[in-house]
Backbone as CSV, one residue per row, in Angstrom:
resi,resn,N_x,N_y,N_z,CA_x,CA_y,CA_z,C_x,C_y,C_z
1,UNK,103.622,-8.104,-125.731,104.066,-6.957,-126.489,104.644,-5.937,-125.521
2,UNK,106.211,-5.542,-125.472,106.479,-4.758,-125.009,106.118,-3.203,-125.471
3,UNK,105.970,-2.093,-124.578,105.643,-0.838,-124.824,106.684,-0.122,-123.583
4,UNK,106.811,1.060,-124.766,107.991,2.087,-124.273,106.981,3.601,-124.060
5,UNK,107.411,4.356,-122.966,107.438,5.523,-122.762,108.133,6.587,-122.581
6,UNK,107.620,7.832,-123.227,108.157,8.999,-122.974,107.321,10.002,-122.280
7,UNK,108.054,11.299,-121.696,107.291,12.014,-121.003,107.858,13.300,-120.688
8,UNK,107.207,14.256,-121.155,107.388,15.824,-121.088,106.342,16.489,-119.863
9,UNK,106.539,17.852,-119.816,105.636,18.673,-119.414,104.554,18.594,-120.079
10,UNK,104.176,18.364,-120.962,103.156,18.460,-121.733,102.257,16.840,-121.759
11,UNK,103.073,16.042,-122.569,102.562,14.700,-123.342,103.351,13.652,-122.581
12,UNK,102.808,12.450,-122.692,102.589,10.885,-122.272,102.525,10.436,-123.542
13,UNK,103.746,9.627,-123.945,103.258,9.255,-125.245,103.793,7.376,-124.975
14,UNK,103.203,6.913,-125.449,103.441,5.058,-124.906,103.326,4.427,-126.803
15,UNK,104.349,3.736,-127.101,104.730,3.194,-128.013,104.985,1.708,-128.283
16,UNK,104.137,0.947,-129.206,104.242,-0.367,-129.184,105.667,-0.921,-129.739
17,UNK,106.190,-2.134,-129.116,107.249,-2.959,-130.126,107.100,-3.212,-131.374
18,UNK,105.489,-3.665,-131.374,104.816,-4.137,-132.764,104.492,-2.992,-133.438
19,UNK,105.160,-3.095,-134.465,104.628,-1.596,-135.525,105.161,-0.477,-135.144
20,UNK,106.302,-0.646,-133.936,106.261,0.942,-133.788,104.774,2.063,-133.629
21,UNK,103.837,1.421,-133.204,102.939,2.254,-133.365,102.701,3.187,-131.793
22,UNK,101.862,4.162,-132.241,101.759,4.827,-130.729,100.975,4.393,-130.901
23,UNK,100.642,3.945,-128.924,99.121,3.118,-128.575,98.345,4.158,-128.074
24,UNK,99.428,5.421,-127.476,98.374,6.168,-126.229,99.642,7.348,-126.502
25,UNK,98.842,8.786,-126.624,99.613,10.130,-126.347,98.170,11.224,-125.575
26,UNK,98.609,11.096,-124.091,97.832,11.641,-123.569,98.670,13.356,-122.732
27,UNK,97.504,14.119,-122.405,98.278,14.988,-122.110,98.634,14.749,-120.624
28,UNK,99.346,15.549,-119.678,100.649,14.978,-118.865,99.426,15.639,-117.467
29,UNK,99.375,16.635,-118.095,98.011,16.924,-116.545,96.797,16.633,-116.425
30,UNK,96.137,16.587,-117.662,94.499,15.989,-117.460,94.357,14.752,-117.724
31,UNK,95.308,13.974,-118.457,95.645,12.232,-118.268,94.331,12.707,-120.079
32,UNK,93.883,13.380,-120.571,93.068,12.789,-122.077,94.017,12.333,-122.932
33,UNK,93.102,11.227,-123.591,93.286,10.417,-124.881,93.402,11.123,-125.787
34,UNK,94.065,11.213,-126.540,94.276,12.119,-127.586,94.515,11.191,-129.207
35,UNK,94.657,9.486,-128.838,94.698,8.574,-130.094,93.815,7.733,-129.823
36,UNK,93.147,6.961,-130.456,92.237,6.095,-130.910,92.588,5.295,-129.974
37,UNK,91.405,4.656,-129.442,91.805,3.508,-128.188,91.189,1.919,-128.646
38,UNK,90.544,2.136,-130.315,90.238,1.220,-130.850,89.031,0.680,-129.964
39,UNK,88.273,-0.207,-130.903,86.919,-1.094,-130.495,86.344,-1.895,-130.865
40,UNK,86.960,-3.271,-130.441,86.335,-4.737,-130.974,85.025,-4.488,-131.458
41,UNK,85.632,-5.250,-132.576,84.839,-5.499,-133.925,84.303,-4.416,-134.429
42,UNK,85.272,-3.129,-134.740,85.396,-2.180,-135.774,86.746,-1.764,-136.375
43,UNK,87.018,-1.405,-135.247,88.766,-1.397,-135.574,89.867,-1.059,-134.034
44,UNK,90.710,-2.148,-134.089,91.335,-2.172,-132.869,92.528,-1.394,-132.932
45,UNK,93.117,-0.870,-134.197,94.712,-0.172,-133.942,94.390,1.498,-133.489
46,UNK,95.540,1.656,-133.490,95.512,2.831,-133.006,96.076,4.023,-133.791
47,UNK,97.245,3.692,-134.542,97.854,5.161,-135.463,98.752,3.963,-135.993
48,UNK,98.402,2.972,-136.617,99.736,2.242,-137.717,100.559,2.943,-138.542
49,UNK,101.823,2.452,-137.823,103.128,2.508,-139.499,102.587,2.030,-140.722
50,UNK,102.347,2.532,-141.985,101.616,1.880,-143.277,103.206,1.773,-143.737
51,UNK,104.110,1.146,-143.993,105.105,0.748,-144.666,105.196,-1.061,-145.376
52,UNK,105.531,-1.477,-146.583,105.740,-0.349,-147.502,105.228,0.420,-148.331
53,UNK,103.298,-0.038,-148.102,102.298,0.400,-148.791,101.523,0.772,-148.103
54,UNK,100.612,1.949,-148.370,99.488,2.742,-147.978,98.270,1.733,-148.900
55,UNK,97.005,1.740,-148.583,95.851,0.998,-149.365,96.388,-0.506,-149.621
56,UNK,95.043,-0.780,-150.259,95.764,-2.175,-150.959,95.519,-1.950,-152.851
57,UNK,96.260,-2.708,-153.122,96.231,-2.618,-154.361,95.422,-4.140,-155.284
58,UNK,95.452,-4.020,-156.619,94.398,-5.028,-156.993,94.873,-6.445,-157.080
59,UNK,94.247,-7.453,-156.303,94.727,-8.335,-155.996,96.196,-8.474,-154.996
60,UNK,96.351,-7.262,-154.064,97.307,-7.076,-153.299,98.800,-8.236,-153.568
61,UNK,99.136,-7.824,-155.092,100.463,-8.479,-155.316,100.573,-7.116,-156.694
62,UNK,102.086,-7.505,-156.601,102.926,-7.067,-157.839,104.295,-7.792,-158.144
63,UNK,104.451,-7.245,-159.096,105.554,-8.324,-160.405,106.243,-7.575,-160.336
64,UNK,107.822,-7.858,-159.767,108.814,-7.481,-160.009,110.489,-8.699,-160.552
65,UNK,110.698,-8.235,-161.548,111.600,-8.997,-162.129,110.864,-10.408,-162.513
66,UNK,109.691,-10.488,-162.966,109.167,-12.035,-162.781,108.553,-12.579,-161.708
67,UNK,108.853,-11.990,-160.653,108.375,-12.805,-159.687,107.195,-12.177,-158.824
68,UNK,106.535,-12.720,-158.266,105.037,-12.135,-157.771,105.041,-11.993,-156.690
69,UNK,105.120,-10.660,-155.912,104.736,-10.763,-154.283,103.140,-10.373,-154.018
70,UNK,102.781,-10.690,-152.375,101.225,-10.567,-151.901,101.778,-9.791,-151.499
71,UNK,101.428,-8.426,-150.445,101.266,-7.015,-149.836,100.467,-7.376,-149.115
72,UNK,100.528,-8.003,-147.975,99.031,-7.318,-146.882,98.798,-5.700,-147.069
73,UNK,97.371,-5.623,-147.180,96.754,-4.391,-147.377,97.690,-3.346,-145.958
74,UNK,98.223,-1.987,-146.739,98.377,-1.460,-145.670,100.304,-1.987,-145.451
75,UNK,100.690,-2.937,-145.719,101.919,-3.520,-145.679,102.071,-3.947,-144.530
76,UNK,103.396,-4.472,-144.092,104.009,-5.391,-143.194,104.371,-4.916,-141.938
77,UNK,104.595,-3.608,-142.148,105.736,-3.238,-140.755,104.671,-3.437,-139.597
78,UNK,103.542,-2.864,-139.854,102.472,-2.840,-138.430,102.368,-4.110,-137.766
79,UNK,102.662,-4.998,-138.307,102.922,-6.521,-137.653,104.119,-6.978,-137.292
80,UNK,105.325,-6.060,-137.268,106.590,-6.914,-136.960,107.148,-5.912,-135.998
81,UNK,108.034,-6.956,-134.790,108.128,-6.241,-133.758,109.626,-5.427,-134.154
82,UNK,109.378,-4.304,-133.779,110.853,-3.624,-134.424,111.855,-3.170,-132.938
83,UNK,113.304,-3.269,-133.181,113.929,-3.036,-132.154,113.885,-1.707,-131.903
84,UNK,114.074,-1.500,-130.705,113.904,-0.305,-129.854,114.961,-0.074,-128.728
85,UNK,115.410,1.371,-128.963,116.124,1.949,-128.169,115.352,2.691,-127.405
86,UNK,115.393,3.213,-126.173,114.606,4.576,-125.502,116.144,4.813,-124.803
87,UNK,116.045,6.087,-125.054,116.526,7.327,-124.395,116.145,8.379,-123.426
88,UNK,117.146,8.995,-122.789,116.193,9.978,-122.324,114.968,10.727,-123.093
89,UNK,115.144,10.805,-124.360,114.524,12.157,-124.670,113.426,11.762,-125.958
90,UNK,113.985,10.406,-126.088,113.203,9.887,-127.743,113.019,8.413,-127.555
91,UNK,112.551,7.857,-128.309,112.316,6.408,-128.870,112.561,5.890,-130.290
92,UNK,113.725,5.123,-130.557,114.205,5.033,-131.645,113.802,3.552,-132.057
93,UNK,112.837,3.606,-133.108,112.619,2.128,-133.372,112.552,1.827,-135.150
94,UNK,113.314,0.739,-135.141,114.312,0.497,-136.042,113.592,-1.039,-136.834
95,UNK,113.529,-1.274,-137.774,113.163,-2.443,-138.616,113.970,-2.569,-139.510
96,UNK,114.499,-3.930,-139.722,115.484,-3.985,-141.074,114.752,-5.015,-141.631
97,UNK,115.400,-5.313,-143.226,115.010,-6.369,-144.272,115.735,-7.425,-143.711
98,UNK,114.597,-8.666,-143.814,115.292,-9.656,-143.536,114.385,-10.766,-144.299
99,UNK,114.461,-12.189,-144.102,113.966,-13.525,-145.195,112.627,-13.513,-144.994
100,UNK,111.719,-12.512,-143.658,110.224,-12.555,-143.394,110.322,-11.462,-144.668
101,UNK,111.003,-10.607,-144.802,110.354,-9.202,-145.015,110.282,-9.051,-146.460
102,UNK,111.546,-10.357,-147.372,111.384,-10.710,-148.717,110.383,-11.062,-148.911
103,UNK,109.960,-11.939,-148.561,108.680,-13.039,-148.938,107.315,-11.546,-149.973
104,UNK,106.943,-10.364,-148.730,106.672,-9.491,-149.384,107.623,-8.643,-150.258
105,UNK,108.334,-8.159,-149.799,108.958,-6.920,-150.479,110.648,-7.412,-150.741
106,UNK,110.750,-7.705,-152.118,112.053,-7.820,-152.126,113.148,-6.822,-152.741
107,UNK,113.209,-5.636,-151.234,114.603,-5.087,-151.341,115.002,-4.501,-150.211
108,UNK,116.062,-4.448,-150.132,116.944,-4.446,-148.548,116.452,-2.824,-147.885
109,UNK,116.471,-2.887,-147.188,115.730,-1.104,-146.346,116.250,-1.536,-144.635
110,UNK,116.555,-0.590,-144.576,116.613,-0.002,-142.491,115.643,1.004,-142.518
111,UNK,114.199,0.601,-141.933,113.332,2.066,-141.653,113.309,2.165,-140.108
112,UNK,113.886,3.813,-139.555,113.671,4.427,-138.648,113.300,5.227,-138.380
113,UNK,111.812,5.247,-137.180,110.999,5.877,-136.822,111.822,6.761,-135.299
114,UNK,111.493,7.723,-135.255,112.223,8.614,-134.065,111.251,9.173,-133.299
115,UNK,110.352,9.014,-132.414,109.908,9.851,-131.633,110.553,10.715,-130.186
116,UNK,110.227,12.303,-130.594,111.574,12.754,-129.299,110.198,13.465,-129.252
């Protein structure tokens, strides 16, 4: 899993491929944790993207047009590695619809996350 960084006077912030998630935003002079560093066998993430669903719902499917999708609880994006730009100043990470992303959710989306 690649991870990207940024860095101010202030904050350290380190960003996963997978999920776009931040793993670590610490401050820049005392080096503290400031996000969840997770702990086998309670919970290992750290600040997940919930896209395209927050919770799970009953029997984590719904009917659209006839046809039935599953939802992993929480949705998909936190598991798929999304492309990434870094810049000087931000981290631009980008997920599009594609034949994984039907299977759950069938309709076309570009979601971009921006951290500057």
């Amino acid at each position: 899993m690649k991870q990207y960084q940024l860095q101010n006077e202030y904050l350290i912030l380190t960003v996963s491929e997978i999920g776009a998630e931040i793993i670590s935003l610490r401050t820049a002079k005392e080096g503290k944790e400031l996000i969840w560093q997770g702990a086998p066998g309670f919970w290992s993430e750290h600040a997940p993207l919930l896209f395209p669903a927050v919770g799970d719902w009953k029997e984590n499917r719904f009917d659209y047009k006839g046809n039935i999708y599953e939802m992993p609880v929480h949705g998909f994006a936190r598991f798929r590695p999304f492309e990434i730009c870094c810049e000087e100043s931000r981290i631009i990470c980008t997920l599009r619809s594609d034949e994984q992303s039907a299977k759950y959710y069938p309709f076309s989306f570009c979601l971009t996350i921006i951290y500057t």
